[in-house]
Coordinates of C-alpha atoms in Angstrom, one line a residue:
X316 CA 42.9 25.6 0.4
X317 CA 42.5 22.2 2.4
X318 CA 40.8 19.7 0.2
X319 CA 40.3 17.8 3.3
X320 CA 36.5 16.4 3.1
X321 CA 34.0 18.0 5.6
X322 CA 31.4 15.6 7.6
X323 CA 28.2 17.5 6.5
X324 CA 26.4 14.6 8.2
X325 CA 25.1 16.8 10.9
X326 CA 23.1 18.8 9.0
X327 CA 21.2 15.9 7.9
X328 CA 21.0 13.9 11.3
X329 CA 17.0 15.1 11.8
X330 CA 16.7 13.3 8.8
X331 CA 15.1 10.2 9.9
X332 CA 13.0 12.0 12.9
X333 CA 11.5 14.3 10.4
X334 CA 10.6 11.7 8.2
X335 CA 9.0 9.5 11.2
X336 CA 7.4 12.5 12.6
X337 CA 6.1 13.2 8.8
X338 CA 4.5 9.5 8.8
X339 CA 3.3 10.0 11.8
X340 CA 1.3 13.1 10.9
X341 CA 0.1 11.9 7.5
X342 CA -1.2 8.4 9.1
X343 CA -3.1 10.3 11.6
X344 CA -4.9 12.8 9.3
X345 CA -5.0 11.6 5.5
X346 CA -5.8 8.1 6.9
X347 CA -9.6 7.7 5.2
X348 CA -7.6 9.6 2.0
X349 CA -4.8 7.0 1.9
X350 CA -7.2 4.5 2.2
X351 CA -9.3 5.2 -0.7
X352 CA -5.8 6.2 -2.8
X353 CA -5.0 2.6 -2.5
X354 CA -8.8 1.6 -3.4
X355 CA -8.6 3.0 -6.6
X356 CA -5.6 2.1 -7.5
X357 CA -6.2 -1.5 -6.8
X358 CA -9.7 -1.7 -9.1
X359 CA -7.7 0.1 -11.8
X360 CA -5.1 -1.8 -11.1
X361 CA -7.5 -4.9 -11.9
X362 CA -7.5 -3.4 -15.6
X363 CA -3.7 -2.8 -15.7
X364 CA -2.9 -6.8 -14.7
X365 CA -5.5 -8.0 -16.6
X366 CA -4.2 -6.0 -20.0
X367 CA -0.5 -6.5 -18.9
X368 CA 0.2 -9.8 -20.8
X369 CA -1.6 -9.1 -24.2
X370 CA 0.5 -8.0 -26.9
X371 CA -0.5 -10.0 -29.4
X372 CA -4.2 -9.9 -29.2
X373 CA -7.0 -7.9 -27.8
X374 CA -9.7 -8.8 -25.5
X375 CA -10.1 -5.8 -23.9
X376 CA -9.5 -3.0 -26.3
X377 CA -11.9 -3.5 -29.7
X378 CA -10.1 -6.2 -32.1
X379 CA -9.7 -3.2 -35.1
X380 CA -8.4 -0.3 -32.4
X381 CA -5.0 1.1 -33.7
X382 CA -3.7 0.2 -30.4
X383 CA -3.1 -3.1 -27.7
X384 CA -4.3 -4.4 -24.3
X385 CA -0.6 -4.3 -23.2
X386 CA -0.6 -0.6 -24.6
X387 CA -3.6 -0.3 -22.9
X388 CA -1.6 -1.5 -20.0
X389 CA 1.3 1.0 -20.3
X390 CA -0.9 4.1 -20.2
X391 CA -2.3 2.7 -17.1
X392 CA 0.6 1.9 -15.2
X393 CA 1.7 5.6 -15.6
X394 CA -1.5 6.7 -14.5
X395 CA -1.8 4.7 -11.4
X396 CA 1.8 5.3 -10.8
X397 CA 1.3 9.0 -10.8
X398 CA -1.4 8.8 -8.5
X399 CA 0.6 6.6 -6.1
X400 CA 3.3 9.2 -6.4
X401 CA 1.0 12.2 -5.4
X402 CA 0.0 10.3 -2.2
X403 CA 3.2 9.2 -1.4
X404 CA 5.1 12.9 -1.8
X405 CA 2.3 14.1 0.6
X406 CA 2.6 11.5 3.7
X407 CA 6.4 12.1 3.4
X408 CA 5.7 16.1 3.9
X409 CA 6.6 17.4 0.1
X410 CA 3.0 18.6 -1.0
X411 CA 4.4 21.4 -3.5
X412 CA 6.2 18.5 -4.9
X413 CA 2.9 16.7 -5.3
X414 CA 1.6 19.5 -6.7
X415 CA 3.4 19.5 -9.4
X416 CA 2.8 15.6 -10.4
X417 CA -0.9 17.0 -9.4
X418 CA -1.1 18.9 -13.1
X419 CA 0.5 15.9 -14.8
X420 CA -2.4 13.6 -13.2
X421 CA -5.0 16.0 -14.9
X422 CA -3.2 16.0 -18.4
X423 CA -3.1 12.2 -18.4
X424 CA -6.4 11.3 -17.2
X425 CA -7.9 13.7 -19.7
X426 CA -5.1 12.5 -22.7
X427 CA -6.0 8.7 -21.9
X428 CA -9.8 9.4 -22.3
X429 CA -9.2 11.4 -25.6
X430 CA -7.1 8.2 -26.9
X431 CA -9.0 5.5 -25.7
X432 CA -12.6 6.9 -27.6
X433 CA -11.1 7.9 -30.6
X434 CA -9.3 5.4 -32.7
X435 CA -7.9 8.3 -35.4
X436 CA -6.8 10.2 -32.6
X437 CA -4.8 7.2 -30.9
X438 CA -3.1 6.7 -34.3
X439 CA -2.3 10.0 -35.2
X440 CA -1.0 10.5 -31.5
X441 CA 1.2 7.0 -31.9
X442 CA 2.6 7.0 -35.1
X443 CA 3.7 11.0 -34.9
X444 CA 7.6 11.7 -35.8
X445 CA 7.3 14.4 -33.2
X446 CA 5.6 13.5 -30.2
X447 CA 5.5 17.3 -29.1
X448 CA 3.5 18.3 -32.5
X449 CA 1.0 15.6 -31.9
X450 CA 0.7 16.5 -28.3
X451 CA 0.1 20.4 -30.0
X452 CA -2.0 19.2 -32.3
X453 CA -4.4 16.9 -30.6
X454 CA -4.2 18.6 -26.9
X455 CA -2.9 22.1 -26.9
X456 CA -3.8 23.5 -30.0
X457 CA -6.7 26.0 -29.3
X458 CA -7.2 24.3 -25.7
X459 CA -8.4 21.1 -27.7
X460 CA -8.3 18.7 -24.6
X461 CA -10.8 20.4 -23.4
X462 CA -13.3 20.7 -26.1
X463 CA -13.1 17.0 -26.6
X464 CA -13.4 16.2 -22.8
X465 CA -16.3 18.4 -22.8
X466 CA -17.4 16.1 -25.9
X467 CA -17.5 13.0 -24.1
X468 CA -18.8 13.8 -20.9
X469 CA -22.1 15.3 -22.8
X470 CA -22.0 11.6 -24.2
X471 CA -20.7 9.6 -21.5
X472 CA -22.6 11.7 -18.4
X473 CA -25.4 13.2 -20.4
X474 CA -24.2 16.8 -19.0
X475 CA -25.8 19.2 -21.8
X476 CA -24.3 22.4 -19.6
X477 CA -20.4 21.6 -19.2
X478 CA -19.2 25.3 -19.3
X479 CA -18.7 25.5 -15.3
X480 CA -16.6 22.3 -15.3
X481 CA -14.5 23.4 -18.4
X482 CA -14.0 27.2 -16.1
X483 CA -12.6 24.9 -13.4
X484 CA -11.0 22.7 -15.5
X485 CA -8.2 25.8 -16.6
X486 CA -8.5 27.5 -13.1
X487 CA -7.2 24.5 -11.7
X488 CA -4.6 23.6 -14.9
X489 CA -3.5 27.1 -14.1
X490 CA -3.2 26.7 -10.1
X491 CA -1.5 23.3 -10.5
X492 CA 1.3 24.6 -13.2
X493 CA 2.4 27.5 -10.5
X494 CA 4.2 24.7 -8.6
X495 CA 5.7 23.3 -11.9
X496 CA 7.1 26.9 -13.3
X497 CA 8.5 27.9 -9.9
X498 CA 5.8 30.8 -9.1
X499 CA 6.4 32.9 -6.0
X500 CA 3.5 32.2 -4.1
X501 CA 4.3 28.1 -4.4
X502 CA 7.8 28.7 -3.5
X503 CA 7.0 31.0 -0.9
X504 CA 3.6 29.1 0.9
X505 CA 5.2 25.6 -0.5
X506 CA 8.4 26.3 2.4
X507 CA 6.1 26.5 4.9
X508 CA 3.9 23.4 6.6
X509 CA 0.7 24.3 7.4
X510 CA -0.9 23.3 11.1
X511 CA -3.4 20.7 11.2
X512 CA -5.5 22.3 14.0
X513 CA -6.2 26.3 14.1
X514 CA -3.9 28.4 12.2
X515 CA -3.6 31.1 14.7
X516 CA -1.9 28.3 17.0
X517 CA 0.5 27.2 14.4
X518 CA 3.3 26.2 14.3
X519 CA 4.0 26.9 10.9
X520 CA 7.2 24.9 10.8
X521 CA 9.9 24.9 7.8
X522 CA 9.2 21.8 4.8
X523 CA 13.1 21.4 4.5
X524 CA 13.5 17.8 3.9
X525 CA 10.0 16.9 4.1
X526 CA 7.0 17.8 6.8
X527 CA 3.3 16.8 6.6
X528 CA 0.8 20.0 5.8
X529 CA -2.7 20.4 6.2
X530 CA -2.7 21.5 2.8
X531 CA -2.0 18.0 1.5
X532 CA -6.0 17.9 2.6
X533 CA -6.6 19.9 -1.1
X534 CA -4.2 18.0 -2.9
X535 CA -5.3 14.4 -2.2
X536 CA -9.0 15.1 -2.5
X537 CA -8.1 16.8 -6.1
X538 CA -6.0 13.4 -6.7
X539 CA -8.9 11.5 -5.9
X540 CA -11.9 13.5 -7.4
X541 CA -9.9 13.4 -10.3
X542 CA -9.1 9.3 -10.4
X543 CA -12.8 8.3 -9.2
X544 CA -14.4 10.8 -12.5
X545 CA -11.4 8.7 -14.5
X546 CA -12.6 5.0 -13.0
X547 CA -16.2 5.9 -14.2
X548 CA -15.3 7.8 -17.9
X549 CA -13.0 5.2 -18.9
X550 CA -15.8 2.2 -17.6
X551 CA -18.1 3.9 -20.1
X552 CA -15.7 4.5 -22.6
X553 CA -14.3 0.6 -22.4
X554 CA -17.9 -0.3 -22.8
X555 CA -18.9 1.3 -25.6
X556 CA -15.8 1.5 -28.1
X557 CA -14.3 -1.3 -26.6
X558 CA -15.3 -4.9 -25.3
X559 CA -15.4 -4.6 -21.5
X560 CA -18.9 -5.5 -21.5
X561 CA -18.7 -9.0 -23.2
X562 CA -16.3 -9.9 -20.7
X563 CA -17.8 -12.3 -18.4
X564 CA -15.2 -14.5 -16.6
X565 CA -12.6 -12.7 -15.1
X566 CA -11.5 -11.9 -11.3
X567 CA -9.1 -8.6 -12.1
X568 CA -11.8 -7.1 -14.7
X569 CA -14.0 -7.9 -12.0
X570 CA -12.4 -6.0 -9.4
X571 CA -12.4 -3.1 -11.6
X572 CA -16.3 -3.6 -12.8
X573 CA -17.7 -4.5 -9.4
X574 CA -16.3 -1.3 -7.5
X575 CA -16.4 1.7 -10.3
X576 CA -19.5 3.5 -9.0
X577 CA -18.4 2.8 -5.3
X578 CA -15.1 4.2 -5.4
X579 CA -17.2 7.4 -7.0
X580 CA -19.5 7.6 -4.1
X581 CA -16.6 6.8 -1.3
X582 CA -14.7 10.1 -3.0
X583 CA -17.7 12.2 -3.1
X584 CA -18.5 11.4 0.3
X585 CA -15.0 12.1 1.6
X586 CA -14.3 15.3 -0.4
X587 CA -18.3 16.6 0.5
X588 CA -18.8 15.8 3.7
X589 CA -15.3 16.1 5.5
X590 CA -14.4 19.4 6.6
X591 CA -10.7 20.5 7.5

Protein backbone atom coordinates (compact mmCIF):
# COMPACT_ATOMS: atom_id res chain seq x y z
CA UNK A 1 0.00 0.00 0.00
CA UNK A 2 1.34 3.61 -1.08
CA UNK A 3 1.79 5.67 1.94
CA UNK A 4 2.02 8.47 -0.41
CA UNK A 5 -0.18 11.46 1.28
CA UNK A 6 -3.50 12.32 -0.44
CA UNK A 7 -4.47 16.18 -1.05
CA UNK A 8 -7.95 15.95 0.65
CA UNK A 9 -7.93 19.78 0.18
CA UNK A 10 -10.69 19.59 -2.28
CA UNK A 11 -13.19 18.47 -0.20
CA UNK A 12 -12.83 21.34 1.93
CA UNK A 13 -12.31 24.11 -0.72
CA UNK A 14 -16.28 25.47 -0.16
CA UNK A 15 -15.00 25.91 3.11
CA UNK A 16 -14.64 29.66 3.19
CA UNK A 17 -17.86 30.24 0.77
CA UNK A 18 -19.96 28.37 3.12
CA UNK A 19 -18.81 30.18 5.98
CA UNK A 20 -19.25 33.72 4.06
CA UNK A 21 -22.56 32.67 2.80
CA UNK A 22 -23.39 31.51 6.54
CA UNK A 23 -22.45 35.25 7.76
CA UNK A 24 -24.21 36.51 5.27
CA UNK A 25 -27.43 34.76 6.21
CA UNK A 26 -27.16 35.08 9.95
CA UNK A 27 -26.46 39.11 9.55
CA UNK A 28 -29.39 39.40 7.52
CA UNK A 29 -31.92 37.57 9.78
CA UNK A 30 -30.70 37.35 13.51
CA UNK A 31 -29.49 40.95 13.12
CA UNK A 32 -32.03 42.61 16.04
CA UNK A 33 -31.01 39.02 18.05
CA UNK A 34 -27.29 39.54 17.65
CA UNK A 35 -27.80 42.96 18.67
CA UNK A 36 -29.36 42.45 21.91
CA UNK A 37 -26.82 39.14 22.51
CA UNK A 38 -24.15 41.71 22.70
CA UNK A 39 -26.44 44.13 24.93
CA UNK A 40 -26.64 41.78 27.55
CA UNK A 41 -23.50 40.70 27.61
CA UNK A 42 -22.00 44.05 27.82
CA UNK A 43 -24.31 45.16 31.11
CA UNK A 44 -23.31 41.88 32.63
CA UNK A 45 -20.31 42.30 31.46
CA UNK A 46 -20.20 45.70 33.59
CA UNK A 47 -20.49 43.20 36.72
CA UNK A 48 -17.85 40.76 35.50
CA UNK A 49 -15.01 43.87 34.98
CA UNK A 50 -16.05 45.45 37.88
CA UNK A 51 -15.64 42.11 40.25
CA UNK A 52 -12.63 40.99 38.06
CA UNK A 53 -9.79 42.55 40.20
CA UNK A 54 -11.16 41.75 43.87
CA UNK A 55 -9.65 38.97 45.43
CA UNK A 56 -8.88 40.23 48.44
CA UNK A 57 -11.92 42.06 49.51
CA UNK A 58 -15.50 42.34 48.73
CA UNK A 59 -17.51 45.25 47.60
CA UNK A 60 -19.84 43.62 45.73
CA UNK A 61 -20.64 40.33 47.27
CA UNK A 62 -21.64 40.76 51.26
CA UNK A 63 -18.31 41.14 53.34
CA UNK A 64 -19.20 37.56 55.44
CA UNK A 65 -20.31 35.56 51.99
CA UNK A 66 -18.30 32.22 51.86
CA UNK A 67 -17.21 33.43 48.54
CA UNK A 68 -15.24 36.65 46.48
CA UNK A 69 -16.00 39.45 43.97
CA UNK A 70 -13.31 37.84 41.73
CA UNK A 71 -15.27 34.43 42.32
CA UNK A 72 -18.08 36.26 41.66
CA UNK A 73 -16.23 37.25 38.51
CA UNK A 74 -15.33 33.68 37.43
CA UNK A 75 -18.95 32.43 37.41
CA UNK A 76 -19.75 35.27 35.31
CA UNK A 77 -17.26 35.01 32.68
CA UNK A 78 -18.49 31.45 32.08
CA UNK A 79 -21.81 32.54 31.85
CA UNK A 80 -21.43 35.37 29.44
CA UNK A 81 -19.00 33.20 27.55
CA UNK A 82 -21.53 30.55 27.06
CA UNK A 83 -23.91 32.91 25.88
CA UNK A 84 -21.45 34.47 23.36
CA UNK A 85 -20.83 30.88 22.28
CA UNK A 86 -24.56 30.03 21.56
CA UNK A 87 -24.72 33.16 19.28
CA UNK A 88 -21.66 32.61 17.72
CA UNK A 89 -22.22 28.64 16.72
CA UNK A 90 -25.61 29.90 15.26
CA UNK A 91 -24.36 32.88 12.80
CA UNK A 92 -21.62 30.33 11.63
CA UNK A 93 -24.58 27.71 10.65
CA UNK A 94 -23.99 24.94 13.70
CA UNK A 95 -27.39 25.47 15.63
CA UNK A 96 -27.54 21.76 16.95
CA UNK A 97 -24.18 22.61 18.24
CA UNK A 98 -25.69 25.52 19.96
CA UNK A 99 -28.16 23.51 21.17
CA UNK A 100 -26.23 21.68 23.11
CA UNK A 101 -24.27 24.70 24.96
CA UNK A 102 -28.21 25.90 24.97
CA UNK A 103 -28.89 23.21 28.11
CA UNK A 104 -25.56 24.20 29.79
CA UNK A 105 -26.84 28.02 29.67
CA UNK A 106 -30.00 26.90 31.61
CA UNK A 107 -28.03 24.77 34.23
CA UNK A 108 -25.70 27.73 34.96
CA UNK A 109 -27.97 30.48 35.07
CA UNK A 110 -30.16 28.59 37.47
CA UNK A 111 -26.76 27.02 39.56
CA UNK A 112 -25.44 30.78 39.82
CA UNK A 113 -28.76 32.07 41.27
CA UNK A 114 -28.88 29.04 43.72
CA UNK A 115 -25.15 30.05 44.83
CA UNK A 116 -25.34 33.55 44.87
CA UNK A 117 -28.69 33.60 47.55
CA UNK A 118 -27.63 31.03 49.69
CA UNK A 119 -24.39 31.39 51.50
CA UNK A 120 -24.48 27.49 52.97
CA UNK A 121 -25.17 26.37 49.72
CA UNK A 122 -22.07 28.24 48.03
CA UNK A 123 -19.97 26.65 50.69
CA UNK A 124 -21.04 23.35 50.68
CA UNK A 125 -20.94 23.57 46.73
CA UNK A 126 -17.04 25.05 47.00
CA UNK A 127 -15.42 23.17 49.55
CA UNK A 128 -16.99 19.57 48.22
CA UNK A 129 -14.15 16.69 47.67
CA UNK A 130 -16.33 15.67 44.85
CA UNK A 131 -17.65 18.22 42.82
CA UNK A 132 -20.13 15.59 41.13
CA UNK A 133 -21.70 14.75 44.70
CA UNK A 134 -22.31 18.34 45.46
CA UNK A 135 -23.60 19.02 42.03
CA UNK A 136 -26.07 15.67 43.06
CA UNK A 137 -26.71 16.91 46.20
CA UNK A 138 -27.54 20.52 45.80
CA UNK A 139 -28.97 20.34 41.97
CA UNK A 140 -29.96 16.90 40.86
CA UNK A 141 -31.02 15.21 43.80
CA UNK A 142 -34.90 14.96 43.67
CA UNK A 143 -34.82 17.81 40.75
CA UNK A 144 -33.56 20.24 43.65
CA UNK A 145 -32.61 23.11 41.15
CA UNK A 146 -35.87 23.49 40.53
CA UNK A 147 -37.55 23.63 43.79
CA UNK A 148 -35.09 26.29 44.89
CA UNK A 149 -35.52 28.32 41.60
CA UNK A 150 -39.07 28.10 42.18
CA UNK A 151 -38.14 29.35 45.85
CA UNK A 152 -36.66 32.52 44.73
CA UNK A 153 -38.73 33.64 42.14
CA UNK A 154 -41.94 33.54 44.64
CA UNK A 155 -39.45 35.83 46.64
CA UNK A 156 -37.70 37.72 44.04
CA UNK A 157 -40.86 38.10 41.38
CA UNK A 158 -43.71 37.65 43.93
CA UNK A 159 -45.08 34.73 41.58
CA UNK A 160 -47.36 32.66 44.17
CA UNK A 161 -48.27 30.10 41.07
CA UNK A 162 -44.83 28.89 39.63
CA UNK A 163 -46.01 25.35 38.58
CA UNK A 164 -46.37 26.25 34.70
CA UNK A 165 -42.85 27.70 34.58
CA UNK A 166 -41.30 24.73 36.56
CA UNK A 167 -43.47 22.29 33.53
CA UNK A 168 -41.49 24.22 30.97
CA UNK A 169 -38.58 24.45 32.85
CA UNK A 170 -37.95 20.23 32.41
CA UNK A 171 -39.77 20.20 28.94
CA UNK A 172 -37.21 22.37 27.78
CA UNK A 173 -34.13 20.66 30.07
CA UNK A 174 -35.39 17.63 28.28
CA UNK A 175 -35.61 19.14 24.52
CA UNK A 176 -32.21 20.80 25.03
CA UNK A 177 -30.34 17.44 26.31
CA UNK A 178 -31.56 15.50 22.92
CA UNK A 179 -28.81 17.41 21.15
CA UNK A 180 -26.24 16.66 23.96
CA UNK A 181 -27.02 12.69 24.12
CA UNK A 182 -27.10 12.27 20.33
CA UNK A 183 -30.99 11.63 19.93
CA UNK A 184 -32.23 10.75 16.49
CA UNK A 185 -34.47 13.40 15.77
CA UNK A 186 -31.35 16.13 16.60
CA UNK A 187 -29.09 14.19 14.51
CA UNK A 188 -31.46 13.67 11.87
CA UNK A 189 -33.36 17.53 11.74
CA UNK A 190 -29.81 19.03 13.14
CA UNK A 191 -28.16 17.79 9.27
CA UNK A 192 -30.53 19.62 7.65
CA UNK A 193 -30.72 23.83 7.46
CA UNK A 194 -33.91 24.99 7.55
CA UNK A 195 -35.16 27.87 4.82
CA UNK A 196 -35.62 31.24 6.06
CA UNK A 197 -38.69 32.00 3.84
CA UNK A 198 -41.62 29.24 3.25
CA UNK A 199 -40.76 25.73 3.85
CA UNK A 200 -42.44 24.34 0.88
CA UNK A 201 -39.87 26.48 -1.24
CA UNK A 202 -36.95 25.18 0.56
CA UNK A 203 -34.08 24.55 -0.03
CA UNK A 204 -33.38 22.46 2.75
CA UNK A 205 -29.65 22.35 2.10
CA UNK A 206 -27.03 19.93 4.00
CA UNK A 207 -25.29 21.74 7.58
CA UNK A 208 -21.94 19.94 6.68
CA UNK A 209 -19.41 22.40 7.79
CA UNK A 210 -21.65 24.94 8.92
CA UNK A 211 -25.00 26.68 7.26
CA UNK A 212 -27.34 29.28 8.87
CA UNK A 213 -31.09 27.80 9.76
CA UNK A 214 -34.15 29.43 10.54
CA UNK A 215 -34.22 27.41 13.47
CA UNK A 216 -31.41 29.36 15.08
CA UNK A 217 -34.76 31.83 15.39
CA UNK A 218 -35.79 29.40 18.61
CA UNK A 219 -32.44 29.01 19.88
CA UNK A 220 -31.35 32.65 20.24
CA UNK A 221 -34.64 33.87 21.63
CA UNK A 222 -34.33 30.78 24.32
CA UNK A 223 -30.60 32.27 24.84
CA UNK A 224 -31.93 35.51 25.44
CA UNK A 225 -35.20 34.96 27.39
CA UNK A 226 -33.13 33.03 29.43
CA UNK A 227 -30.12 35.80 30.04
CA UNK A 228 -32.63 38.86 30.35
CA UNK A 229 -34.82 36.63 33.45
CA UNK A 230 -30.89 36.08 34.68
CA UNK A 231 -29.95 40.11 34.38
CA UNK A 232 -33.13 40.80 36.49
CA UNK A 233 -32.94 37.63 39.30
CA UNK A 234 -29.38 38.12 39.90
CA UNK A 235 -30.10 42.34 40.26
CA UNK A 236 -32.50 41.38 43.01
CA UNK A 237 -30.52 38.76 44.36
CA UNK A 238 -27.18 41.28 44.52
CA UNK A 239 -29.39 43.67 46.22
CA UNK A 240 -30.75 41.95 48.79
CA UNK A 241 -28.00 39.43 50.07
CA UNK A 242 -25.34 41.32 48.78
CA UNK A 243 -24.31 45.15 48.52
CA UNK A 244 -25.14 46.25 44.97
CA UNK A 245 -27.40 48.73 46.26
CA UNK A 246 -24.90 50.78 48.47
CA UNK A 247 -22.89 51.09 45.50
CA UNK A 248 -23.10 54.55 44.37
CA UNK A 249 -20.01 55.58 42.25
CA UNK A 250 -19.21 53.38 39.73
CA UNK A 251 -19.41 53.40 35.66
CA UNK A 252 -19.30 49.37 35.02
CA UNK A 253 -21.99 48.66 37.95
CA UNK A 254 -23.67 51.35 36.32
CA UNK A 255 -23.91 49.85 33.08
CA UNK A 256 -25.27 46.82 34.57
CA UNK A 257 -27.86 48.80 37.08
CA UNK A 258 -29.02 51.41 34.57
CA UNK A 259 -30.04 48.79 31.67
CA UNK A 260 -31.46 45.52 33.77
CA UNK A 261 -35.17 46.17 33.20
CA UNK A 262 -34.48 47.48 29.57
CA UNK A 263 -32.67 44.60 28.38
CA UNK A 264 -35.96 42.63 29.87
CA UNK A 265 -38.34 44.64 27.94
CA UNK A 266 -36.04 44.72 24.56
CA UNK A 267 -36.16 40.51 24.85
CA UNK A 268 -39.82 40.40 25.57
CA UNK A 269 -40.52 42.62 22.77
CA UNK A 270 -38.35 40.73 20.35
CA UNK A 271 -39.27 37.11 21.36
CA UNK A 272 -43.45 38.46 21.54
CA UNK A 273 -43.82 40.44 18.93
CA UNK A 274 -41.55 38.98 16.01
CA UNK A 275 -42.94 36.36 14.17
CA UNK A 276 -40.76 33.92 11.86
Amino acid sequence: MSEEKQDLSWLLSGLPEMKAESLKDSQKHFKKEIELIDFIAAALGGLAFFTMNQRNENILLSSTYPSSDWKFHAHLTDLINTFISIKELCIHGFDTQARSLVRVLDERIYQNLILFSSSEGYKKWAEAESSKQAHYELFSKKKFIFKKIKALEEKYLNQKNTQEALIIRKENEEYYSDSIHGASISIYAGSVAYPFGNLDDGPFASTLYGRASSCSYQTLHHSIGQMAYFVIMIGAILEDVHSLKNIEASDLIDTYRNNRYQIIEKAINLILTDEH
